[in-house]
């Protein structure tokens, strides 16, 4: 009995923080699966038979592709937020900084991962969020210098003051016309996103009072960890999974014109086209009744803002701006608006 007790005393105890990390790593792979199931459940309007039909015909690659494209902006947000808040806590608390999951996450994130996250965000985020990215990047650079080289005053001044000032001048030179355009169009949120972050960058690169450092950094991080999955789920539930089409059906006997059906295509076989409309109703259309069909663009493909910066819509990412894109004729084709083609 004594031997067993001694062995138990010699066994290293697992801290509460380590157990929390183990549970987080265990549940993390299940989160995308839950999102995919909820998307099909929402698409079927909570009808089990419709959901089973979608599970049978919608491929896993379709769902995963939709998930990746919709949430491609998320990983840089997580990496940069943990790094900047963890560094801000360490720099502000100084020698009194207590071990925490936020500081540990910042220390364990290598510099190359932060650089990769910045480049990822620069290409995946919409242009209207690039000033926020520049602000966070400047803050991370300043806080890193303060944390690693606290005695090098000139270097701290250069990185914490001159770097944000240079970025602010460059951003205002590029986005200046867009800010004026956003104000004229009444898009105040876009104007603030382009105008305010360069002004806040020097403030984030400096320490905050040590008495409030822990609460000011850990509270937003904990709130983001709790609310983030809900927000991501709500965003993904609006992501397109089925191709949106407009089918013009041949007129039935005695009818002057055919019907236009707007829905998502579930599957097409030799005899039947299976559709799912916006109300979650499944419709089976014989192929011999289809007179014509066209691919339509969903509402999610409409740019959220018409403000431009040197020809670049601020609602588009660098990838969307640089890479060639094909615009589906939702507004040009009358069938996408529920009207038959004339003539």
Coordinates of C-alpha atoms in Angstrom, one line a residue:
X1 CA 0.0 0.0 0.0
X2 CA 2.9 2.3 0.9
X3 CA 4.5 1.5 -2.4
X4 CA 1.4 2.3 -4.3
X5 CA 1.0 5.6 -2.5
X6 CA 4.7 6.4 -3.2
X7 CA 4.2 5.7 -6.8
X8 CA 1.1 7.9 -6.9
X9 CA 3.1 10.7 -5.2
X10 CA 5.9 10.4 -7.7
X11 CA 3.5 10.5 -10.7
X12 CA 3.5 14.1 -12.1
X13 CA 0.1 15.8 -11.6
X14 CA -1.7 17.2 -14.6
X15 CA -2.6 20.8 -14.2
X16 CA -6.1 22.2 -14.9
X17 CA -4.8 24.2 -17.8
X18 CA -3.2 21.1 -19.4
X19 CA -6.5 19.1 -19.0
X20 CA -8.4 22.0 -20.6
X21 CA -6.0 22.0 -23.6
X22 CA -6.4 18.2 -24.0
X23 CA -10.2 18.6 -24.0
X24 CA -9.9 21.4 -26.5
X25 CA -7.7 19.4 -28.9
X26 CA -10.1 16.4 -28.5
X27 CA -13.2 18.5 -29.5
X28 CA -11.5 20.6 -32.2
X29 CA -11.6 18.0 -35.0
X30 CA -15.4 17.5 -34.4
X31 CA -16.3 21.1 -34.9
X32 CA -16.1 21.1 -38.7
X33 CA -18.2 17.9 -38.8
X34 CA -20.8 19.5 -36.6
X35 CA -20.9 22.5 -38.9
X36 CA -21.4 20.3 -42.0
X37 CA -24.3 18.3 -40.3
X38 CA -25.9 21.5 -39.2
X39 CA -25.7 23.0 -42.7
X40 CA -27.6 20.0 -44.2
X41 CA -30.1 20.1 -41.3
X42 CA -30.7 23.8 -41.9
X43 CA -30.8 23.3 -45.7
X44 CA -33.5 20.7 -45.3
X45 CA -35.6 23.0 -43.1
X46 CA -35.3 20.4 -40.2
X47 CA -37.0 17.7 -42.3
X48 CA -35.3 14.3 -41.7
X49 CA -36.3 12.8 -45.0
X50 CA -35.0 15.8 -47.0
X51 CA -31.8 15.7 -45.0
X52 CA -31.3 12.0 -45.8
X53 CA -31.8 12.8 -49.5
X54 CA -29.1 15.5 -49.3
X55 CA -26.7 13.2 -47.4
X56 CA -27.2 10.6 -50.1
X57 CA -26.5 13.0 -53.0
X58 CA -24.4 15.8 -51.7
X59 CA -20.7 14.7 -51.7
X60 CA -18.4 15.3 -48.7
X61 CA -16.0 17.2 -51.0
X62 CA -18.8 19.7 -51.9
X63 CA -19.4 20.4 -48.2
X64 CA -15.8 20.6 -47.3
X65 CA -15.1 23.0 -50.3
X66 CA -17.9 25.2 -49.2
X67 CA -16.6 25.2 -45.6
X68 CA -13.0 26.1 -46.6
X69 CA -14.0 28.9 -49.0
X70 CA -16.5 30.4 -46.6
X71 CA -14.2 30.3 -43.5
X72 CA -10.8 30.8 -45.2
X73 CA -10.3 34.1 -43.3
X74 CA -10.6 32.5 -39.9
X75 CA -7.1 30.9 -39.2
X76 CA -5.2 34.3 -39.5
X77 CA -7.7 35.9 -37.1
X78 CA -7.0 33.2 -34.4
X79 CA -3.2 33.3 -34.8
X80 CA -2.9 37.1 -34.9
X81 CA -5.3 37.7 -32.0
X82 CA -3.6 35.2 -29.7
X83 CA -0.2 36.7 -30.5
X84 CA -1.1 40.3 -30.1
X85 CA -3.1 39.8 -26.8
X86 CA -0.5 37.5 -25.3
X87 CA 2.3 39.9 -26.1
X88 CA 0.3 42.9 -24.8
X89 CA -0.3 41.0 -21.5
X90 CA 3.4 40.1 -21.1
X91 CA 4.7 43.5 -21.9
X92 CA 2.1 45.3 -19.7
X93 CA 2.5 43.0 -16.7
X94 CA 6.3 42.7 -16.9
X95 CA 7.9 40.7 -14.2
X96 CA 4.5 40.3 -12.5
X97 CA 3.0 38.4 -15.4
X98 CA 1.5 35.1 -14.3
X99 CA 1.5 32.0 -16.5
X100 CA -1.6 31.9 -18.6
X101 CA -3.0 30.1 -21.7
X102 CA -2.9 33.3 -23.6
X103 CA 0.7 34.1 -22.9
X104 CA 1.6 30.5 -23.5
X105 CA -0.1 30.5 -26.9
X106 CA 1.8 33.7 -27.8
X107 CA 5.1 32.2 -26.8
X108 CA 4.5 28.9 -28.6
X109 CA 3.5 30.6 -31.9
X110 CA 6.7 30.9 -34.0
X111 CA 7.5 34.0 -35.9
X112 CA 7.2 32.3 -39.2
X113 CA 3.7 31.2 -38.4
X114 CA 2.8 34.9 -37.6
X115 CA 4.4 36.0 -40.9
X116 CA 2.4 33.3 -42.8
X117 CA -0.8 34.4 -41.1
X118 CA -0.2 38.0 -42.2
X119 CA 0.4 37.0 -45.8
X120 CA -2.6 34.6 -45.7
X121 CA -4.8 37.5 -44.4
X122 CA -3.4 39.9 -46.9
X123 CA -4.7 37.7 -49.8
X124 CA -7.9 36.2 -48.2
X125 CA -9.3 39.2 -46.3
X126 CA -11.5 41.8 -48.0
X127 CA -9.7 45.1 -48.8
X128 CA -11.8 47.0 -46.2
X129 CA -10.1 44.9 -43.5
X130 CA -6.5 45.4 -44.7
X131 CA -6.1 48.6 -42.5
X132 CA -7.0 46.4 -39.5
X133 CA -4.5 43.9 -40.6
X134 CA -1.8 46.5 -40.9
X135 CA -2.7 47.8 -37.4
X136 CA -2.4 44.4 -35.8
X137 CA 0.8 43.6 -37.7
X138 CA 2.4 46.9 -36.5
X139 CA 1.2 46.2 -32.9
X140 CA 2.7 42.7 -33.0
X141 CA 6.0 44.0 -34.3
X142 CA 6.1 46.8 -31.6
X143 CA 5.2 44.5 -28.8
X144 CA 7.7 41.8 -29.9
X145 CA 10.5 44.4 -29.8
X146 CA 9.4 45.6 -26.4
X147 CA 9.2 42.1 -25.1
X148 CA 12.5 40.8 -26.5
X149 CA 14.6 44.0 -26.4
X150 CA 13.3 46.2 -23.6
X151 CA 16.6 48.1 -23.3
X152 CA 16.9 49.2 -26.9
X153 CA 15.1 52.5 -26.7
X154 CA 15.8 53.6 -30.3
X155 CA 14.7 50.4 -31.8
X156 CA 11.5 50.5 -29.7
X157 CA 10.8 54.1 -30.9
X158 CA 11.4 53.2 -34.5
X159 CA 9.2 50.1 -34.5
X160 CA 6.5 51.4 -32.2
X161 CA 6.2 55.0 -33.6
X162 CA 7.8 55.3 -37.0
X163 CA 6.5 52.0 -38.5
X164 CA 2.8 52.7 -37.6
X165 CA 3.2 56.3 -38.9
X166 CA 4.6 55.0 -42.2
X167 CA 1.9 52.5 -42.6
X168 CA -0.7 55.1 -41.8
X169 CA 0.6 57.4 -44.5
X170 CA 0.7 54.6 -47.1
X171 CA -2.8 53.5 -46.2
X172 CA -4.3 57.0 -46.4
X173 CA -2.6 57.5 -49.7
X174 CA -4.1 54.3 -51.1
X175 CA -7.5 54.3 -49.5
X176 CA -8.1 58.1 -49.3
X177 CA -10.4 58.2 -52.4
X178 CA -12.2 55.2 -51.1
X179 CA -12.9 56.9 -47.7
X180 CA -14.3 59.9 -49.5
X181 CA -16.4 57.6 -51.7
X182 CA -17.7 55.6 -48.7
X183 CA -18.8 58.8 -47.0
X184 CA -20.6 60.1 -50.1
X185 CA -22.4 56.7 -50.5
X186 CA -23.4 56.7 -46.8
X187 CA -21.4 53.5 -46.0
X188 CA -20.2 54.7 -42.7
X189 CA -18.9 51.3 -41.5
X190 CA -16.7 51.0 -44.5
X191 CA -15.4 54.5 -44.0
X192 CA -14.6 53.8 -40.3
X193 CA -12.8 50.5 -41.2
X194 CA -10.6 52.4 -43.6
X195 CA -10.1 55.5 -41.5
X196 CA -9.7 54.5 -37.8
X197 CA -7.2 51.6 -37.6
X198 CA -4.2 53.6 -38.7
X199 CA -4.8 56.0 -35.9
X200 CA -5.0 53.2 -33.3
X201 CA -1.8 51.4 -34.4
X202 CA 0.6 53.4 -32.2
X203 CA -1.6 52.9 -29.1
X204 CA -1.7 49.1 -29.4
X205 CA 2.1 48.9 -29.6
X206 CA 2.6 50.3 -26.1
X207 CA 1.9 48.7 -22.7
X208 CA -1.3 49.3 -20.7
X209 CA -1.5 49.6 -16.9
X210 CA -0.4 46.5 -15.2
X211 CA -3.4 46.5 -12.9
X212 CA -5.8 45.9 -15.7
X213 CA -3.5 44.0 -18.1
X214 CA -4.8 40.5 -17.4
X215 CA -8.5 41.4 -17.5
X216 CA -8.1 43.7 -20.6
X217 CA -6.4 40.9 -22.6
X218 CA -7.9 37.7 -21.3
X219 CA -11.5 38.8 -21.2
X220 CA -11.7 39.6 -25.0
X221 CA -9.9 36.4 -25.8
X222 CA -12.3 34.3 -23.6
X223 CA -15.3 36.1 -25.1
X224 CA -14.0 35.4 -28.6
X225 CA -13.4 31.7 -27.8
X226 CA -17.0 31.4 -26.6
X227 CA -18.8 33.5 -29.2
X228 CA -16.5 32.6 -32.1
X229 CA -17.9 29.1 -32.8
X230 CA -21.5 30.5 -32.8
X231 CA -20.5 33.3 -35.3
X232 CA -18.7 30.8 -37.5
X233 CA -21.7 28.5 -37.5
X234 CA -24.1 31.3 -38.4
X235 CA -21.8 32.4 -41.3
X236 CA -21.4 28.8 -42.6
X237 CA -25.2 28.2 -42.4
X238 CA -25.6 30.8 -45.1
X239 CA -22.9 29.4 -47.4
X240 CA -24.0 27.9 -50.7
X241 CA -23.9 24.1 -51.0
X242 CA -26.1 23.3 -54.0
X243 CA -25.7 25.0 -57.4
X244 CA -28.4 27.6 -58.0
X245 CA -30.2 27.2 -61.3
X246 CA -33.2 28.5 -63.2
X247 CA -35.2 25.9 -65.2
X248 CA -37.6 26.9 -67.8
X249 CA -40.3 24.2 -68.2
X250 CA -42.2 23.5 -71.3
X251 CA -45.8 24.7 -71.1
X252 CA -48.5 22.2 -70.2
X253 CA -51.4 21.6 -72.5
X254 CA -53.6 24.7 -72.6
X255 CA -51.0 26.9 -70.8
X256 CA -49.7 30.0 -72.6
X257 CA -46.2 29.8 -71.3
X258 CA -43.9 27.5 -69.3
X259 CA -43.0 27.8 -65.7
X260 CA -39.7 29.1 -64.3
X261 CA -38.3 27.1 -61.4
X262 CA -35.6 28.7 -59.2
X263 CA -33.9 26.1 -57.0
X264 CA -30.7 24.3 -56.1
X265 CA -29.8 21.1 -58.0
X266 CA -29.6 18.1 -55.7
X267 CA -29.0 15.5 -58.4
X268 CA -29.6 14.8 -62.1
X269 CA -30.1 11.3 -63.6
X270 CA -31.3 10.0 -67.0
X271 CA -34.9 10.7 -66.4
X272 CA -35.3 13.2 -63.5
X273 CA -33.8 16.4 -62.1
X274 CA -34.1 16.7 -58.3
X275 CA -34.4 20.3 -57.0
X276 CA -34.5 21.9 -53.6
X277 CA -36.1 25.4 -53.4
X278 CA -35.6 28.1 -50.9
X279 CA -38.4 26.9 -48.7
X280 CA -36.8 23.4 -48.3
X281 CA -39.3 21.7 -50.6
X282 CA -38.0 18.9 -52.8
X283 CA -39.2 18.9 -56.4
X284 CA -38.7 16.1 -59.0
X285 CA -38.8 17.4 -62.6
X286 CA -38.9 15.1 -65.6
X287 CA -36.0 15.9 -67.9
X288 CA -38.3 15.9 -71.0
X289 CA -40.2 18.9 -69.5
X290 CA -37.0 21.1 -69.3
X291 CA -36.9 23.6 -72.1
X292 CA -33.8 25.4 -71.0
X293 CA -31.7 26.0 -67.9
X294 CA -29.1 28.4 -66.7
X295 CA -26.7 28.8 -63.8
X296 CA -27.6 31.7 -61.5
X297 CA -25.5 33.6 -59.0
X298 CA -26.6 33.5 -55.3
X299 CA -27.0 36.6 -53.2
X300 CA -23.7 35.8 -51.4
X301 CA -21.9 36.6 -54.7
X302 CA -23.1 40.2 -54.8
X303 CA -20.3 42.5 -53.5
X304 CA -21.3 43.9 -50.1
X305 CA -20.0 47.4 -51.0
X306 CA -19.6 49.4 -54.2
X307 CA -16.8 51.5 -52.8
X308 CA -13.6 51.2 -54.9
X309 CA -9.9 51.9 -54.2
X310 CA -8.1 52.4 -57.5
X311 CA -10.5 50.0 -59.3
X312 CA -10.5 47.5 -56.4
X313 CA -13.8 46.9 -54.7
X314 CA -13.2 47.0 -51.0
X315 CA -15.6 44.1 -50.5
X316 CA -13.3 41.9 -52.5
X317 CA -10.1 40.1 -51.4
X318 CA -6.8 40.3 -53.2
X319 CA -7.4 36.8 -54.6
X320 CA -10.8 37.9 -56.1
X321 CA -9.2 41.0 -57.5
X322 CA -6.2 39.4 -59.1
X323 CA -7.5 36.1 -60.3
X324 CA -10.0 36.0 -63.2
X325 CA -13.6 35.5 -62.3
X326 CA -16.7 34.6 -64.2
X327 CA -19.9 36.5 -63.4
X328 CA -23.0 34.4 -63.5
X329 CA -25.9 36.2 -65.2
X330 CA -28.3 36.6 -62.3
X331 CA -29.3 40.1 -63.3
X332 CA -28.7 39.8 -67.0
X333 CA -30.7 36.5 -67.6
X334 CA -34.4 37.0 -67.1
X335 CA -34.8 33.3 -66.1
X336 CA -32.8 34.0 -62.9
X337 CA -35.4 36.6 -62.1
X338 CA -38.3 34.2 -62.7
X339 CA -39.2 35.5 -66.2
X340 CA -39.0 33.5 -69.4
X341 CA -36.7 34.4 -72.2
X342 CA -38.4 36.5 -74.8
X343 CA -38.8 35.3 -78.3

